[in-house]
PDB file of C-alpha atoms in Angstrom:
ATOM      1  CA  UNK A   1      38.251  41.691-100.909  1.00 54.00           C
ATOM      2  CA  UNK A   2      40.065  44.229-103.055  1.00 60.00           C
ATOM      3  CA  UNK A   3      43.504  45.202-101.727  1.00 66.00           C
ATOM      4  CA  UNK A   4      44.016  48.951-102.014  1.00 67.00           C
ATOM      5  CA  UNK A   5      47.505  50.347-102.476  1.00 72.00           C
ATOM      6  CA  UNK A   6      47.041  53.592-100.509  1.00 76.00           C
ATOM      7  CA  UNK A   7      50.468  55.029-101.312  1.00 79.00           C
ATOM      8  CA  UNK A   8      49.784  54.522-105.023  1.00 77.00           C
ATOM      9  CA  UNK A   9      46.364  56.102-104.619  1.00 77.00           C
ATOM     10  CA  UNK A  10      47.887  59.121-102.853  1.00 82.00           C
ATOM     11  CA  UNK A  11      50.776  59.505-105.284  1.00 81.00           C
ATOM     12  CA  UNK A  12      48.698  58.978-108.455  1.00 80.00           C
ATOM     13  CA  UNK A  13      51.824  58.255-110.474  1.00 77.00           C
ATOM     14  CA  UNK A  14      53.313  61.608-109.454  1.00 82.00           C
ATOM     15  CA  UNK A  15      50.083  63.494-110.235  1.00 83.00           C
ATOM     16  CA  UNK A  16      48.601  63.226-106.729  1.00 85.00           C
ATOM     17  CA  UNK A  17      48.893  66.963-105.925  1.00 86.00           C
ATOM     18  CA  UNK A  18      46.952  67.859-109.098  1.00 86.00           C
ATOM     19  CA  UNK A  19      44.196  65.266-108.629  1.00 88.00           C
ATOM     20  CA  UNK A  20      43.693  65.748-104.894  1.00 90.00           C
ATOM     21  CA  UNK A  21      43.775  69.547-105.009  1.00 90.00           C
ATOM     22  CA  UNK A  22      40.933  69.436-107.559  1.00 90.00           C
ATOM     23  CA  UNK A  23      38.776  67.070-105.500  1.00 92.00           C
ATOM     24  CA  UNK A  24      39.458  68.754-102.149  1.00 93.00           C
ATOM     25  CA  UNK A  25      38.858  72.187-103.690  1.00 93.00           C
ATOM     26  CA  UNK A  26      35.542  71.061-105.186  1.00 92.00           C
ATOM     27  CA  UNK A  27      34.450  69.485-101.884  1.00 91.00           C
ATOM     28  CA  UNK A  28      35.380  72.684-100.014  1.00 93.00           C
ATOM     29  CA  UNK A  29      33.308  74.774-102.453  1.00 91.00           C
ATOM     30  CA  UNK A  30      30.301  72.465-102.139  1.00 90.00           C
ATOM     31  CA  UNK A  31      30.545  72.379 -98.343  1.00 89.00           C
ATOM     32  CA  UNK A  32      31.047  76.153 -98.178  1.00 90.00           C
ATOM     33  CA  UNK A  33      27.986  76.772-100.311  1.00 89.00           C
ATOM     34  CA  UNK A  34      25.884  74.451 -98.135  1.00 87.00           C
ATOM     35  CA  UNK A  35      27.148  76.113 -94.942  1.00 90.00           C
ATOM     36  CA  UNK A  36      26.452  79.627 -96.239  1.00 90.00           C
ATOM     37  CA  UNK A  37      22.981  78.548 -97.318  1.00 89.00           C
ATOM     38  CA  UNK A  38      22.247  76.965 -93.934  1.00 87.00           C
ATOM     39  CA  UNK A  39      23.307  80.150 -92.121  1.00 90.00           C
ATOM     40  CA  UNK A  40      21.205  82.292 -94.469  1.00 87.00           C
ATOM     41  CA  UNK A  41      18.198  80.046 -93.880  1.00 84.00           C
ATOM     42  CA  UNK A  42      18.545  80.400 -90.109  1.00 85.00           C
ATOM     43  CA  UNK A  43      18.767  84.177 -90.462  1.00 84.00           C
ATOM     44  CA  UNK A  44      15.728  84.324 -92.758  1.00 79.00           C
ATOM     45  CA  UNK A  45      13.746  82.149 -90.365  1.00 75.00           C
ATOM     46  CA  UNK A  46      14.683  84.306 -87.373  1.00 75.00           C
ATOM     47  CA  UNK A  47      13.838  87.548 -89.232  1.00 69.00           C
ATOM     48  CA  UNK A  48      10.516  86.191 -90.517  1.00 62.00           C
ATOM     49  CA  UNK A  49       9.322  84.983 -87.162  1.00 59.00           C
ATOM     50  CA  UNK A  50      10.366  88.093 -85.335  1.00 52.00           C
ATOM     51  CA  UNK A  51       8.994  90.632 -87.812  1.00 52.00           C
ATOM     52  CA  UNK A  52       6.401  93.195 -86.863  1.00 47.00           C
ATOM     53  CA  UNK A  53       4.022  92.037 -89.597  1.00 50.00           C
ATOM     54  CA  UNK A  54       4.134  88.441 -88.361  1.00 49.00           C
ATOM     55  CA  UNK A  55       3.322  89.525 -84.822  1.00 49.00           C
ATOM     56  CA  UNK A  56       0.398  91.582 -86.086  1.00 52.00           C
ATOM     57  CA  UNK A  57      -0.776  88.553 -88.053  1.00 53.00           C
ATOM     58  CA  UNK A  58      -0.924  90.172 -91.484  1.00 51.00           C
ATOM     59  CA  UNK A  59      -1.690  87.642 -94.263  1.00 48.00           C
TER      60      UNK A  59
ATOM     61  CA  UNK B   1      -3.652  66.542-108.884  1.00 59.00           C
ATOM     62  CA  UNK B   2      -3.243  70.136-109.996  1.00 70.00           C
ATOM     63  CA  UNK B   3       0.497  70.679-110.403  1.00 67.00           C
ATOM     64  CA  UNK B   4      -0.004  74.403-111.169  1.00 73.00           C
ATOM     65  CA  UNK B   5      -0.832  75.100-107.552  1.00 74.00           C
ATOM     66  CA  UNK B   6       2.888  74.681-106.832  1.00 75.00           C
ATOM     67  CA  UNK B   7       3.539  77.832-108.860  1.00 76.00           C
ATOM     68  CA  UNK B   8       2.351  79.718-105.763  1.00 81.00           C
ATOM     69  CA  UNK B   9       5.187  80.343-103.279  1.00 82.00           C
ATOM     70  CA  UNK B  10       2.908  79.296-100.400  1.00 82.00           C
ATOM     71  CA  UNK B  11       2.405  75.850-101.936  1.00 84.00           C
ATOM     72  CA  UNK B  12       5.943  75.493-103.262  1.00 88.00           C
ATOM     73  CA  UNK B  13       7.630  76.379 -99.959  1.00 89.00           C
ATOM     74  CA  UNK B  14       6.563  73.246 -98.011  1.00 89.00           C
ATOM     75  CA  UNK B  15       6.988  71.025-101.094  1.00 91.00           C
ATOM     76  CA  UNK B  16      10.590  72.221-101.527  1.00 91.00           C
ATOM     77  CA  UNK B  17      11.132  71.612 -97.811  1.00 89.00           C
ATOM     78  CA  UNK B  18      10.112  67.981 -98.239  1.00 91.00           C
ATOM     79  CA  UNK B  19      12.047  67.408-101.485  1.00 93.00           C
ATOM     80  CA  UNK B  20      15.465  68.950-100.846  1.00 93.00           C
ATOM     81  CA  UNK B  21      16.586  66.406 -98.181  1.00 93.00           C
ATOM     82  CA  UNK B  22      15.641  63.548-100.549  1.00 96.00           C
ATOM     83  CA  UNK B  23      17.817  64.980-103.330  1.00 95.00           C
ATOM     84  CA  UNK B  24      20.622  65.705-100.860  1.00 94.00           C
ATOM     85  CA  UNK B  25      20.613  62.045 -99.772  1.00 96.00           C
ATOM     86  CA  UNK B  26      20.590  60.854-103.396  1.00 97.00           C
ATOM     87  CA  UNK B  27      23.497  63.227-104.148  1.00 95.00           C
ATOM     88  CA  UNK B  28      25.503  61.866-101.191  1.00 95.00           C
ATOM     89  CA  UNK B  29      24.848  58.236-102.188  1.00 96.00           C
ATOM     90  CA  UNK B  30      25.632  58.810-105.870  1.00 96.00           C
ATOM     91  CA  UNK B  31      28.670  60.955-105.059  1.00 95.00           C
ATOM     92  CA  UNK B  32      30.123  58.241-102.807  1.00 95.00           C
ATOM     93  CA  UNK B  33      29.486  55.561-105.440  1.00 95.00           C
ATOM     94  CA  UNK B  34      30.868  57.744-108.232  1.00 95.00           C
ATOM     95  CA  UNK B  35      34.076  58.519-106.323  1.00 93.00           C
ATOM     96  CA  UNK B  36      34.496  54.826-105.492  1.00 93.00           C
ATOM     97  CA  UNK B  37      34.267  53.971-109.196  1.00 93.00           C
ATOM     98  CA  UNK B  38      36.543  56.901-110.120  1.00 91.00           C
ATOM     99  CA  UNK B  39      39.338  55.955-107.721  1.00 89.00           C
ATOM    100  CA  UNK B  40      39.032  52.195-107.190  1.00 89.00           C
ATOM    101  CA  UNK B  41      37.279  50.626-110.182  1.00 88.00           C
ATOM    102  CA  UNK B  42      38.311  52.723-113.198  1.00 88.00           C
ATOM    103  CA  UNK B  43      41.649  51.687-114.711  1.00 85.00           C
ATOM    104  CA  UNK B  44      44.521  54.040-115.508  1.00 83.00           C
ATOM    105  CA  UNK B  45      44.352  55.845-118.834  1.00 84.00           C
ATOM    106  CA  UNK B  46      46.740  54.540-121.480  1.00 83.00           C
ATOM    107  CA  UNK B  47      48.015  58.034-122.391  1.00 83.00           C
ATOM    108  CA  UNK B  48      47.504  60.214-119.314  1.00 83.00           C
ATOM    109  CA  UNK B  49      48.010  57.694-116.528  1.00 82.00           C
ATOM    110  CA  UNK B  50      46.288  58.644-113.276  1.00 85.00           C
ATOM    111  CA  UNK B  51      45.789  62.371-113.786  1.00 87.00           C
ATOM    112  CA  UNK B  52      42.833  61.706-116.099  1.00 89.00           C
ATOM    113  CA  UNK B  53      40.793  60.981-112.924  1.00 90.00           C
ATOM    114  CA  UNK B  54      40.148  64.739-112.733  1.00 92.00           C
ATOM    115  CA  UNK B  55      37.671  64.023-115.550  1.00 92.00           C
ATOM    116  CA  UNK B  56      35.143  62.585-113.062  1.00 94.00           C
ATOM    117  CA  UNK B  57      34.596  66.030-111.511  1.00 94.00           C
ATOM    118  CA  UNK B  58      35.661  68.299-114.405  1.00 94.00           C
ATOM    119  CA  UNK B  59      33.226  67.005-117.029  1.00 94.00           C
ATOM    120  CA  UNK B  60      30.093  66.831-114.799  1.00 95.00           C
ATOM    121  CA  UNK B  61      30.893  70.327-113.460  1.00 96.00           C
ATOM    122  CA  UNK B  62      31.253  71.705-117.004  1.00 95.00           C
ATOM    123  CA  UNK B  63      27.988  70.062-118.094  1.00 94.00           C
ATOM    124  CA  UNK B  64      26.191  71.347-114.999  1.00 96.00           C
ATOM    125  CA  UNK B  65      27.385  74.914-115.545  1.00 96.00           C
ATOM    126  CA  UNK B  66      25.774  74.843-119.004  1.00 95.00           C
ATOM    127  CA  UNK B  67      22.573  72.955-118.090  1.00 96.00           C
ATOM    128  CA  UNK B  68      21.954  75.174-115.083  1.00 97.00           C
ATOM    129  CA  UNK B  69      22.430  78.291-117.218  1.00 97.00           C
ATOM    130  CA  UNK B  70      19.850  76.938-119.677  1.00 97.00           C
ATOM    131  CA  UNK B  71      17.386  76.243-116.841  1.00 96.00           C
ATOM    132  CA  UNK B  72      18.072  79.638-115.269  1.00 96.00           C
ATOM    133  CA  UNK B  73      17.414  81.404-118.593  1.00 96.00           C
ATOM    134  CA  UNK B  74      14.165  79.449-119.100  1.00 96.00           C
ATOM    135  CA  UNK B  75      12.946  80.447-115.627  1.00 95.00           C
ATOM    136  CA  UNK B  76      14.065  84.048-116.161  1.00 95.00           C
ATOM    137  CA  UNK B  77      12.233  84.077-119.513  1.00 95.00           C
ATOM    138  CA  UNK B  78       9.068  82.710-117.888  1.00 93.00           C
ATOM    139  CA  UNK B  79       9.393  85.380-115.226  1.00 92.00           C
ATOM    140  CA  UNK B  80       9.640  88.063-117.927  1.00 93.00           C
ATOM    141  CA  UNK B  81       6.716  86.787-119.991  1.00 92.00           C
ATOM    142  CA  UNK B  82       4.319  85.394-117.389  1.00 88.00           C
ATOM    143  CA  UNK B  83       5.419  87.606-114.465  1.00 85.00           C
ATOM    144  CA  UNK B  84       5.322  84.630-112.124  1.00 85.00           C
ATOM    145  CA  UNK B  85       7.196  85.259-108.906  1.00 85.00           C
ATOM    146  CA  UNK B  86       8.321  81.663-108.459  1.00 89.00           C
ATOM    147  CA  UNK B  87      10.068  81.726-111.862  1.00 92.00           C
ATOM    148  CA  UNK B  88      12.267  84.651-110.887  1.00 92.00           C
ATOM    149  CA  UNK B  89      12.928  83.025-107.512  1.00 93.00           C
ATOM    150  CA  UNK B  90      14.020  79.793-109.211  1.00 94.00           C
ATOM    151  CA  UNK B  91      16.272  81.672-111.655  1.00 95.00           C
ATOM    152  CA  UNK B  92      17.835  83.499-108.719  1.00 94.00           C
ATOM    153  CA  UNK B  93      18.191  80.228-106.784  1.00 95.00           C
ATOM    154  CA  UNK B  94      19.969  78.449-109.645  1.00 96.00           C
ATOM    155  CA  UNK B  95      22.542  81.147-110.485  1.00 96.00           C
ATOM    156  CA  UNK B  96      25.023  80.698-107.580  1.00 95.00           C
ATOM    157  CA  UNK B  97      25.095  76.914-108.036  1.00 95.00           C
ATOM    158  CA  UNK B  98      25.690  77.286-111.772  1.00 96.00           C
ATOM    159  CA  UNK B  99      28.466  79.774-111.045  1.00 96.00           C
ATOM    160  CA  UNK B 100      30.028  77.369-108.550  1.00 95.00           C
ATOM    161  CA  UNK B 101      30.031  74.537-111.092  1.00 95.00           C
ATOM    162  CA  UNK B 102      31.536  76.884-113.674  1.00 95.00           C
ATOM    163  CA  UNK B 103      34.349  77.772-111.274  1.00 95.00           C
ATOM    164  CA  UNK B 104      34.942  74.075-110.504  1.00 94.00           C
ATOM    165  CA  UNK B 105      35.061  73.280-114.253  1.00 94.00           C
ATOM    166  CA  UNK B 106      37.558  76.054-114.995  1.00 94.00           C
ATOM    167  CA  UNK B 107      39.751  75.442-111.952  1.00 93.00           C
ATOM    168  CA  UNK B 108      39.850  71.661-112.425  1.00 93.00           C
ATOM    169  CA  UNK B 109      40.562  72.183-116.134  1.00 92.00           C
ATOM    170  CA  UNK B 110      43.481  74.478-115.303  1.00 91.00           C
ATOM    171  CA  UNK B 111      44.938  71.947-112.859  1.00 90.00           C
ATOM    172  CA  UNK B 112      44.443  69.178-115.432  1.00 89.00           C
ATOM    173  CA  UNK B 113      45.990  71.358-118.148  1.00 89.00           C
ATOM    174  CA  UNK B 114      49.304  71.840-116.349  1.00 87.00           C
ATOM    175  CA  UNK B 115      50.483  68.187-116.465  1.00 87.00           C
ATOM    176  CA  UNK B 116      48.847  67.369-119.829  1.00 87.00           C
ATOM    177  CA  UNK B 117      49.230  70.571-121.893  1.00 87.00           C
ATOM    178  CA  UNK B 118      52.147  72.046-119.956  1.00 87.00           C
ATOM    179  CA  UNK B 119      50.209  75.209-119.072  1.00 87.00           C
ATOM    180  CA  UNK B 120      47.563  76.253-116.565  1.00 89.00           C
ATOM    181  CA  UNK B 121      45.736  78.436-119.067  1.00 88.00           C
ATOM    182  CA  UNK B 122      45.412  79.126-122.788  1.00 87.00           C
ATOM    183  CA  UNK B 123      43.090  81.598-124.526  1.00 91.00           C
ATOM    184  CA  UNK B 124      41.483  78.680-126.275  1.00 88.00           C
ATOM    185  CA  UNK B 125      37.906  78.962-127.655  1.00 89.00           C
ATOM    186  CA  UNK B 126      36.448  76.458-125.158  1.00 91.00           C
ATOM    187  CA  UNK B 127      38.151  78.017-122.147  1.00 92.00           C
ATOM    188  CA  UNK B 128      37.355  81.580-123.195  1.00 92.00           C
ATOM    189  CA  UNK B 129      33.668  80.840-123.837  1.00 94.00           C
ATOM    190  CA  UNK B 130      33.511  79.166-120.413  1.00 94.00           C
ATOM    191  CA  UNK B 131      34.938  82.346-118.843  1.00 95.00           C
ATOM    192  CA  UNK B 132      32.238  84.323-120.666  1.00 96.00           C
ATOM    193  CA  UNK B 133      29.667  81.983-119.063  1.00 96.00           C
ATOM    194  CA  UNK B 134      31.040  82.861-115.615  1.00 96.00           C
ATOM    195  CA  UNK B 135      30.758  86.546-116.541  1.00 96.00           C
ATOM    196  CA  UNK B 136      27.111  85.998-117.527  1.00 97.00           C
ATOM    197  CA  UNK B 137      26.348  84.313-114.197  1.00 97.00           C
ATOM    198  CA  UNK B 138      28.033  87.164-112.302  1.00 97.00           C
ATOM    199  CA  UNK B 139      26.262  89.761-114.435  1.00 96.00           C
ATOM    200  CA  UNK B 140      22.886  88.085-113.848  1.00 96.00           C
ATOM    201  CA  UNK B 141      23.434  88.028-110.084  1.00 95.00           C
ATOM    202  CA  UNK B 142      24.766  91.588-109.991  1.00 95.00           C
ATOM    203  CA  UNK B 143      21.953  93.044-112.128  1.00 94.00           C
ATOM    204  CA  UNK B 144      19.303  91.567-109.848  1.00 90.00           C
ATOM    205  CA  UNK B 145      20.779  93.505-106.950  1.00 89.00           C
ATOM    206  CA  UNK B 146      21.659  96.657-108.892  1.00 91.00           C
ATOM    207  CA  UNK B 147      18.270  98.425-108.722  1.00 88.00           C
ATOM    208  CA  UNK B 148      16.304  99.777-105.781  1.00 86.00           C
ATOM    209  CA  UNK B 149      13.207  98.476-107.538  1.00 88.00           C
ATOM    210  CA  UNK B 150      13.553  94.665-107.296  1.00 86.00           C
ATOM    211  CA  UNK B 151      11.271  94.044-110.292  1.00 88.00           C
ATOM    212  CA  UNK B 152      13.395  96.243-112.571  1.00 91.00           C
ATOM    213  CA  UNK B 153      16.489  94.350-111.476  1.00 91.00           C
ATOM    214  CA  UNK B 154      14.828  91.024-112.173  1.00 91.00           C
ATOM    215  CA  UNK B 155      13.692  92.172-115.626  1.00 93.00           C
ATOM    216  CA  UNK B 156      17.167  93.428-116.558  1.00 94.00           C
ATOM    217  CA  UNK B 157      18.766  90.216-115.289  1.00 95.00           C
ATOM    218  CA  UNK B 158      16.170  88.159-117.189  1.00 94.00           C
ATOM    219  CA  UNK B 159      17.025  89.921-120.466  1.00 95.00           C
ATOM    220  CA  UNK B 160      20.747  89.324-119.864  1.00 96.00           C
ATOM    221  CA  UNK B 161      20.091  85.627-119.129  1.00 95.00           C
ATOM    222  CA  UNK B 162      18.160  85.245-122.400  1.00 96.00           C
ATOM    223  CA  UNK B 163      20.779  87.088-124.468  1.00 95.00           C
ATOM    224  CA  UNK B 164      23.509  84.979-122.849  1.00 95.00           C
ATOM    225  CA  UNK B 165      21.884  81.788-124.147  1.00 95.00           C
ATOM    226  CA  UNK B 166      23.779  82.369-127.393  1.00 94.00           C
ATOM    227  CA  UNK B 167      26.978  81.459-125.521  1.00 93.00           C
ATOM    228  CA  UNK B 168      25.855  77.860-124.807  1.00 93.00           C
ATOM    229  CA  UNK B 169      26.160  76.505-128.386  1.00 93.00           C
ATOM    230  CA  UNK B 170      29.424  78.449-128.697  1.00 93.00           C
ATOM    231  CA  UNK B 171      30.822  76.577-125.657  1.00 91.00           C
ATOM    232  CA  UNK B 172      29.532  73.214-126.850  1.00 88.00           C
ATOM    233  CA  UNK B 173      30.656  73.489-130.482  1.00 87.00           C
ATOM    234  CA  UNK B 174      33.824  75.514-129.879  1.00 85.00           C
ATOM    235  CA  UNK B 175      35.948  72.370-130.166  1.00 84.00           C
ATOM    236  CA  UNK B 176      34.332  71.645-133.553  1.00 83.00           C
ATOM    237  CA  UNK B 177      34.253  75.153-135.022  1.00 85.00           C
ATOM    238  CA  UNK B 178      37.807  76.157-134.087  1.00 81.00           C
ATOM    239  CA  UNK B 179      41.165  74.453-133.674  1.00 80.00           C
ATOM    240  CA  UNK B 180      41.434  74.267-129.921  1.00 77.00           C
ATOM    241  CA  UNK B 181      43.893  72.952-127.392  1.00 77.00           C
ATOM    242  CA  UNK B 182      40.922  71.450-125.580  1.00 81.00           C
ATOM    243  CA  UNK B 183      40.095  67.933-126.714  1.00 76.00           C
ATOM    244  CA  UNK B 184      36.859  67.092-128.561  1.00 74.00           C
ATOM    245  CA  UNK B 185      33.860  65.422-126.939  1.00 73.00           C
ATOM    246  CA  UNK B 186      34.472  61.901-125.617  1.00 70.00           C
ATOM    247  CA  UNK B 187      30.741  61.400-125.272  1.00 71.00           C
ATOM    248  CA  UNK B 188      28.334  62.339-128.055  1.00 70.00           C
ATOM    249  CA  UNK B 189      24.593  61.838-128.510  1.00 67.00           C
ATOM    250  CA  UNK B 190      25.098  60.928-132.171  1.00 70.00           C
ATOM    251  CA  UNK B 191      28.420  59.043-132.021  1.00 70.00           C
ATOM    252  CA  UNK B 192      28.102  57.352-128.630  1.00 71.00           C
ATOM    253  CA  UNK B 193      30.996  56.971-126.207  1.00 71.00           C
ATOM    254  CA  UNK B 194      34.722  56.555-126.885  1.00 75.00           C
ATOM    255  CA  UNK B 195      35.394  55.716-123.238  1.00 81.00           C
ATOM    256  CA  UNK B 196      35.816  52.394-121.459  1.00 85.00           C
ATOM    257  CA  UNK B 197      32.459  51.261-119.960  1.00 89.00           C
ATOM    258  CA  UNK B 198      33.663  51.501-116.349  1.00 91.00           C
ATOM    259  CA  UNK B 199      34.957  55.058-116.927  1.00 91.00           C
ATOM    260  CA  UNK B 200      31.655  55.983-118.562  1.00 92.00           C
ATOM    261  CA  UNK B 201      29.748  54.476-115.609  1.00 93.00           C
ATOM    262  CA  UNK B 202      31.782  56.557-113.141  1.00 94.00           C
ATOM    263  CA  UNK B 203      31.218  59.700-115.202  1.00 94.00           C
ATOM    264  CA  UNK B 204      27.450  59.155-115.416  1.00 95.00           C
ATOM    265  CA  UNK B 205      27.102  58.373-111.706  1.00 96.00           C
ATOM    266  CA  UNK B 206      29.069  61.526-110.814  1.00 96.00           C
ATOM    267  CA  UNK B 207      26.851  63.511-113.200  1.00 96.00           C
ATOM    268  CA  UNK B 208      23.780  62.118-111.419  1.00 97.00           C
ATOM    269  CA  UNK B 209      25.312  63.179-108.089  1.00 96.00           C
ATOM    270  CA  UNK B 210      25.909  66.703-109.400  1.00 95.00           C
ATOM    271  CA  UNK B 211      22.344  66.936-110.723  1.00 95.00           C
ATOM    272  CA  UNK B 212      20.895  65.794-107.388  1.00 96.00           C
ATOM    273  CA  UNK B 213      23.154  68.210-105.515  1.00 95.00           C
ATOM    274  CA  UNK B 214      22.133  71.098-107.780  1.00 95.00           C
ATOM    275  CA  UNK B 215      18.422  70.303-107.329  1.00 96.00           C
ATOM    276  CA  UNK B 216      18.755  69.995-103.526  1.00 95.00           C
ATOM    277  CA  UNK B 217      20.718  73.233-103.158  1.00 95.00           C
ATOM    278  CA  UNK B 218      18.452  75.158-105.543  1.00 95.00           C
ATOM    279  CA  UNK B 219      15.301  74.019-103.729  1.00 95.00           C
ATOM    280  CA  UNK B 220      16.821  75.009-100.393  1.00 93.00           C
ATOM    281  CA  UNK B 221      17.942  78.395-101.752  1.00 94.00           C
ATOM    282  CA  UNK B 222      14.490  78.967-103.283  1.00 94.00           C
ATOM    283  CA  UNK B 223      13.009  78.380 -99.810  1.00 92.00           C
ATOM    284  CA  UNK B 224      15.396  80.924 -98.308  1.00 91.00           C
ATOM    285  CA  UNK B 225      14.575  83.489-101.014  1.00 92.00           C
ATOM    286  CA  UNK B 226      10.835  82.954-100.521  1.00 91.00           C
ATOM    287  CA  UNK B 227      11.282  83.287 -96.748  1.00 88.00           C
ATOM    288  CA  UNK B 228      13.187  86.567 -97.223  1.00 86.00           C
ATOM    289  CA  UNK B 229      10.686  88.002 -99.714  1.00 83.00           C
ATOM    290  CA  UNK B 230       7.560  86.919 -97.913  1.00 76.00           C
ATOM    291  CA  UNK B 231       8.807  87.698 -94.407  1.00 73.00           C
ATOM    292  CA  UNK B 232       5.918  88.603 -92.157  1.00 72.00           C
ATOM    293  CA  UNK B 233       3.238  86.721 -94.113  1.00 75.00           C
ATOM    294  CA  UNK B 234       1.026  84.598 -91.914  1.00 77.00           C
ATOM    295  CA  UNK B 235       1.256  81.495 -94.152  1.00 76.00           C
ATOM    296  CA  UNK B 236       5.057  81.603 -93.930  1.00 78.00           C
ATOM    297  CA  UNK B 237       4.981  82.012 -90.172  1.00 77.00           C
ATOM    298  CA  UNK B 238       2.699  78.974 -89.957  1.00 77.00           C
ATOM    299  CA  UNK B 239       4.735  76.912 -92.443  1.00 78.00           C
ATOM    300  CA  UNK B 240       7.936  77.624 -90.516  1.00 75.00           C
ATOM    301  CA  UNK B 241       6.292  76.773 -87.207  1.00 74.00           C
ATOM    302  CA  UNK B 242       4.817  73.561 -88.562  1.00 65.00           C
ATOM    303  CA  UNK B 243       7.128  72.031 -91.128  1.00 59.00           C
ATOM    304  CA  UNK B 244       4.581  69.360 -91.946  1.00 48.00           C
ATOM    305  CA  UNK B 245       1.918  71.925 -92.859  1.00 46.00           C
ATOM    306  CA  UNK B 246      -0.051  70.544 -95.841  1.00 48.00           C
ATOM    307  CA  UNK B 247       0.454  72.543 -99.016  1.00 48.00           C
ATOM    308  CA  UNK B 248      -3.233  73.230 -99.869  1.00 47.00           C
ATOM    309  CA  UNK B 249      -3.852  74.905 -96.511  1.00 47.00           C
ATOM    310  CA  UNK B 250      -0.798  77.074 -96.955  1.00 45.00           C
ATOM    311  CA  UNK B 251      -1.860  77.893-100.533  1.00 46.00           C
ATOM    312  CA  UNK B 252      -5.307  78.901 -99.417  1.00 47.00           C
ATOM    313  CA  UNK B 253      -3.833  81.205 -96.802  1.00 45.00           C
ATOM    314  CA  UNK B 254      -1.689  83.017 -99.340  1.00 44.00           C
ATOM    315  CA  UNK B 255      -3.451  86.092-100.663  1.00 41.00           C
ATOM    316  CA  UNK B 256      -0.659  88.122-102.152  1.00 41.00           C
ATOM    317  CA  UNK B 257      -0.292  89.267-105.811  1.00 39.00           C
ATOM    318  CA  UNK B 258       0.191  86.964-108.752  1.00 38.00           C
ATOM    319  CA  UNK B 259       1.727  83.534-108.471  1.00 35.00           C
TER     320      UNK B 259
END
């Protein structure tokens, strides 16, 4: 089993704040985009199913 | 199998619904593996030490911002020439993801630049052309929404996307054509790789993760756009009620306009 030096991994030779801010920022952007898309999909689904045209059964 | 039937939104909608979770899973698996290689398997860089590990997100994000722009312009061009609705939907679905990757590339580059170059930003040819790319993405998205007539907006945005293609070779060759602060390519189709194999493996796996993520998100966004545009159509109502609705039935039910 590989032994991981967590303090070294966090510190990154003094460059930890640079490296981790990049990765956490990118993850936040990706998660934010997915969340916004999920919310938009729910809204589109609700609007589509509740629309007047859908109730009338237009093609 | 007639693949062209998927050019119809009614056939594409359920297909995209089945495909996007697959690509999302692949993206999660590849992303986890890529990060494991980036942080645990790849050795320190001889010159930059540990900070070079930003490369594993910076380079795939920069590549994706260019590839996605190319794809977006191709779809926008098809939409202009063939007037296919799915093409304009796909171009519209790709733009925000391309913009996001462009922002990640620029931001990660700035953070990488501070400890290595001593500055967050320089008006260097590579960086400036990447900023222009972000402007093109924003312009494309803004133009689509700028007209009351949706089709006019899509046509104007399509023309901008095609004109903006000229920026892609400028970004790619900027480090060759001009003296730049930005380093040259570490990976070239003609000259191969100048990286250690384990670093290259991590970079390629992370690139695969970004590709899968971009495909998953674009398919999902295309579904949302189709749902918004086709709201009230019976086929959509049925497809949303029954997620496992077979594509041919949905396609047959769709009677609207051109594909």
